[in-house]
XYZ file of C-alpha atoms in Angstrom:
280
model
C 190.439 165.101 56.825
C 191.535 167.366 59.708
C 191.807 165.736 63.110
C 188.946 166.474 65.494
C 188.891 163.974 68.320
C 187.345 164.081 71.802
C 187.522 161.229 74.300
C 185.263 161.158 77.360
C 186.471 159.435 80.499
C 184.236 156.868 82.206
C 185.384 154.870 85.196
C 184.516 153.905 88.748
C 187.011 156.544 89.849
C 184.706 159.240 88.507
C 182.998 159.770 91.845
C 183.345 163.151 93.628
C 187.096 163.787 93.716
C 189.566 166.528 94.508
C 190.428 166.736 90.810
C 188.361 164.919 88.255
C 189.371 164.279 84.629
C 186.322 164.454 82.350
C 187.530 164.436 78.731
C 190.374 165.364 76.423
C 190.836 165.917 72.712
C 192.778 167.445 69.860
C 191.714 169.390 66.775
C 193.331 170.643 63.588
C 191.008 173.578 63.038
C 189.768 174.661 59.638
C 190.436 178.303 58.675
C 188.142 180.595 60.657
C 186.694 177.748 62.737
C 184.975 179.293 65.779
C 183.125 178.328 68.949
C 180.813 180.552 70.995
C 179.918 182.845 72.505
C 178.836 180.262 75.046
C 179.557 178.740 78.440
C 180.949 175.417 79.653
C 180.154 173.617 82.902
C 183.745 172.565 83.654
C 187.284 173.880 83.398
C 188.751 173.347 79.922
C 192.443 173.967 79.369
C 193.726 174.414 75.791
C 197.318 174.150 74.555
C 198.233 175.455 71.092
C 200.642 173.309 69.071
C 200.831 175.398 65.915
C 199.025 178.176 64.078
C 197.258 181.177 65.580
C 193.819 182.292 66.735
C 191.873 184.599 69.008
C 190.396 183.863 72.445
C 187.830 186.241 73.954
C 186.622 186.393 77.537
C 184.536 189.343 78.692
C 185.902 192.556 77.217
C 189.362 191.080 76.623
C 190.725 189.649 73.398
C 193.889 187.542 73.266
C 195.829 186.733 70.071
C 197.609 183.443 70.733
C 200.033 181.152 68.943
C 202.096 177.967 69.414
C 203.401 177.376 72.938
C 200.570 179.377 74.471
C 197.223 178.323 75.807
C 194.023 179.463 77.451
C 191.672 178.398 80.210
C 187.897 178.351 79.850
C 186.452 178.704 83.375
C 183.044 177.148 84.070
C 179.915 179.278 83.703
C 181.827 182.065 81.942
C 180.953 183.381 78.478
C 183.818 182.880 76.013
C 184.412 182.475 72.324
C 187.464 181.585 70.273
C 188.317 181.506 66.599
C 191.084 180.084 64.414
C 193.037 182.356 62.103
C 191.821 182.304 58.489
C 195.348 181.836 57.079
C 197.190 179.925 59.809
C 194.473 178.115 61.781
C 195.629 176.748 65.072
C 196.012 173.144 66.129
C 195.270 172.630 69.817
C 194.686 169.982 72.438
C 192.306 170.373 75.355
C 191.520 168.733 78.633
C 188.319 169.105 80.672
C 188.212 168.674 84.431
C 186.427 169.690 87.604
C 186.674 168.873 91.304
C 186.972 170.386 94.749
C 190.513 171.650 94.132
C 190.204 172.607 90.460
C 189.702 176.306 91.132
C 192.441 176.403 93.780
C 194.979 174.793 91.472
C 194.126 177.137 88.618
C 194.547 180.129 90.906
C 197.924 178.800 92.082
C 198.894 178.596 88.418
C 197.898 182.241 87.968
C 195.002 181.314 85.692
C 191.954 183.326 86.732
C 189.105 185.033 84.916
C 191.105 188.238 84.485
C 194.254 186.355 83.408
C 193.090 183.253 81.497
C 196.069 182.767 79.137
C 199.537 181.324 79.686
C 202.839 180.649 77.927
C 205.097 177.730 78.748
C 208.830 178.554 79.019
C 211.181 176.661 76.714
C 211.974 173.239 78.090
C 208.965 173.125 80.434
C 206.230 172.254 77.992
C 206.759 168.499 77.616
C 203.648 167.159 79.365
C 201.433 169.996 78.144
C 202.513 169.644 74.529
C 202.018 165.869 74.625
C 199.140 165.307 77.019
C 196.749 164.215 74.271
C 199.073 161.410 73.183
C 199.890 160.493 76.783
C 196.223 160.271 77.721
C 195.401 158.384 74.543
C 197.872 155.666 75.564
C 196.138 155.221 78.924
C 192.849 154.245 77.247
C 194.258 150.787 76.453
C 196.133 150.253 79.705
C 194.984 148.296 82.761
C 193.879 150.851 85.362
C 194.401 153.487 82.697
C 191.950 155.830 84.428
C 194.321 156.052 87.395
C 197.254 156.746 85.097
C 195.209 159.458 83.385
C 194.565 161.142 86.735
C 198.313 161.138 87.338
C 198.870 162.898 84.014
C 196.287 165.510 84.957
C 198.139 166.230 88.201
C 201.394 166.433 86.240
C 199.821 169.105 84.029
C 198.802 171.053 87.138
C 202.360 170.787 88.444
C 203.877 172.109 85.229
C 201.443 175.017 85.058
C 202.214 176.062 88.623
C 205.965 175.467 88.265
C 206.222 177.744 85.244
C 205.651 180.776 87.496
C 208.618 182.424 89.222
C 208.575 181.795 92.977
C 207.521 185.388 93.724
C 204.535 185.103 91.389
C 203.567 181.753 92.878
C 203.620 183.340 96.321
C 201.520 186.278 95.123
C 199.065 183.949 93.405
C 198.773 181.854 96.553
C 198.198 184.985 98.642
C 195.468 186.226 96.283
C 193.968 182.762 96.326
C 193.823 182.719 100.136
C 191.996 186.028 100.334
C 189.600 184.982 97.592
C 188.734 181.740 99.371
C 188.209 183.510 102.683
C 185.914 186.011 100.982
C 183.964 183.247 99.250
C 183.537 181.357 102.522
C 182.271 184.484 104.295
C 179.808 185.167 101.479
C 178.526 181.602 101.776
C 178.011 182.056 105.522
C 176.269 185.414 104.976
C 173.874 183.823 102.492
C 173.291 180.541 104.341
C 173.723 181.102 108.113
C 169.978 180.668 108.678
C 170.169 177.113 107.329
C 171.706 173.989 108.858
C 175.048 174.364 107.109
C 178.224 172.584 108.200
C 181.934 173.336 107.867
C 182.036 170.656 105.183
C 179.299 172.474 103.228
C 181.301 175.716 103.359
C 184.589 174.090 102.359
C 182.930 172.294 99.449
C 181.394 175.531 98.213
C 184.864 177.101 98.168
C 186.648 174.037 96.806
C 189.083 173.501 99.681
C 189.745 170.886 102.319
C 187.894 171.918 105.489
C 191.012 171.678 107.674
C 192.971 173.915 105.318
C 190.130 176.435 105.005
C 189.829 176.590 108.797
C 193.570 177.244 109.017
C 193.146 180.210 106.644
C 190.538 181.679 109.001
C 192.836 181.055 111.969
C 195.632 182.868 110.172
C 193.414 185.760 109.058
C 191.074 186.258 112.059
C 192.706 184.361 114.902
C 189.824 181.899 115.097
C 188.751 178.722 113.359
C 186.087 178.645 110.666
C 183.715 176.981 113.151
C 184.279 179.788 115.661
C 183.848 182.430 112.952
C 180.500 180.977 111.874
C 179.318 180.738 115.495
C 180.247 184.346 116.170
C 178.553 185.479 112.954
C 175.336 183.679 113.907
C 175.337 185.032 117.452
C 176.009 188.596 116.291
C 173.075 188.271 113.938
C 170.986 186.859 116.802
C 171.894 189.902 118.918
C 170.624 192.195 116.179
C 167.337 190.299 116.024
C 166.945 190.327 119.799
C 167.572 194.065 119.918
C 165.562 195.186 116.923
C 162.702 192.721 116.474
C 159.939 191.224 118.600
C 160.779 187.672 117.559
C 160.699 185.112 120.350
C 163.910 183.388 121.416
C 162.770 180.274 119.549
C 162.110 182.281 116.407
C 165.499 183.973 116.665
C 167.067 180.553 117.174
C 165.554 179.205 113.962
C 166.448 182.420 112.118
C 170.165 181.835 112.728
C 170.218 178.115 111.925
C 169.376 176.417 115.241
C 166.334 174.132 115.407
C 166.921 173.578 119.126
C 166.305 176.795 121.145
C 167.998 175.295 124.216
C 171.210 174.588 122.302
C 171.024 178.061 120.790
C 170.631 179.658 124.234
C 173.544 177.629 125.578
C 175.855 178.687 122.737
C 174.661 182.295 122.933
C 175.403 182.504 126.662
C 178.785 180.865 126.170
C 179.787 183.456 123.589
C 178.001 186.582 124.862
C 178.102 185.997 128.609
C 174.340 186.033 129.165
C 171.253 184.248 127.926
C 169.242 185.613 124.976
C 166.319 186.286 127.328
C 168.466 188.260 129.758
C 170.002 190.263 126.927
C 166.557 191.231 125.654
C 165.317 192.126 129.133
C 168.337 194.371 129.753
C 167.902 196.007 126.344
C 164.247 196.771 127.121
C 164.801 197.993 130.694
């Protein structure tokens, strides 16, 4: 009977975490065994031990074999199929968390590049993670040990890249996170969002995300969001007949007095004075 084994992780440590192990498993696929097209709600990383198969994501098709692997990103349509003559044997690990996307990007694993190959001599943890994780299920505090193995896998994936590629991946990752944060602000500035809300939506620590904005724009994330809101408020004051209170609520401030104070601090005059000068 071919092996087909999935183990789901349950522990008190499974509260919101930076990186959260969900499940792992291993399968000796039957010839032509397939999954999908479909989507998953977490990141699932596969490592191929032997045999061959095909992984499809979007318009791309990847023919993979032993020593290679593929990443299924969440909420992305994929399907994969074992070869009919040499069906693959693979292990997988499912995870999510605030830093899951960041770590995958640092490893060069993104939607447009979802496959990887481990160099000779660097595949130890990846080729054995199923057995390593299986051992933790009978250990005291095994859930903590399992988290350590997951981080080790992340380390090996990132370390396999040459230093230049790691730097390029990190650079692309920075720009992507900045863009995602700006899009979140553009879509949510009228609500009572916080820096923590923005950083969680991007999957980064708020201090680190703010440092990216400082590096890119010369201002913190907090200052960027304030300026965005006040620029939007200026547009409303110039081009609509909304009252100051209505403008205040439209850019995320329930308190018109606080809004007016912040507006004057940034723009050098009160919202009322700005409107009067624009209409004079």
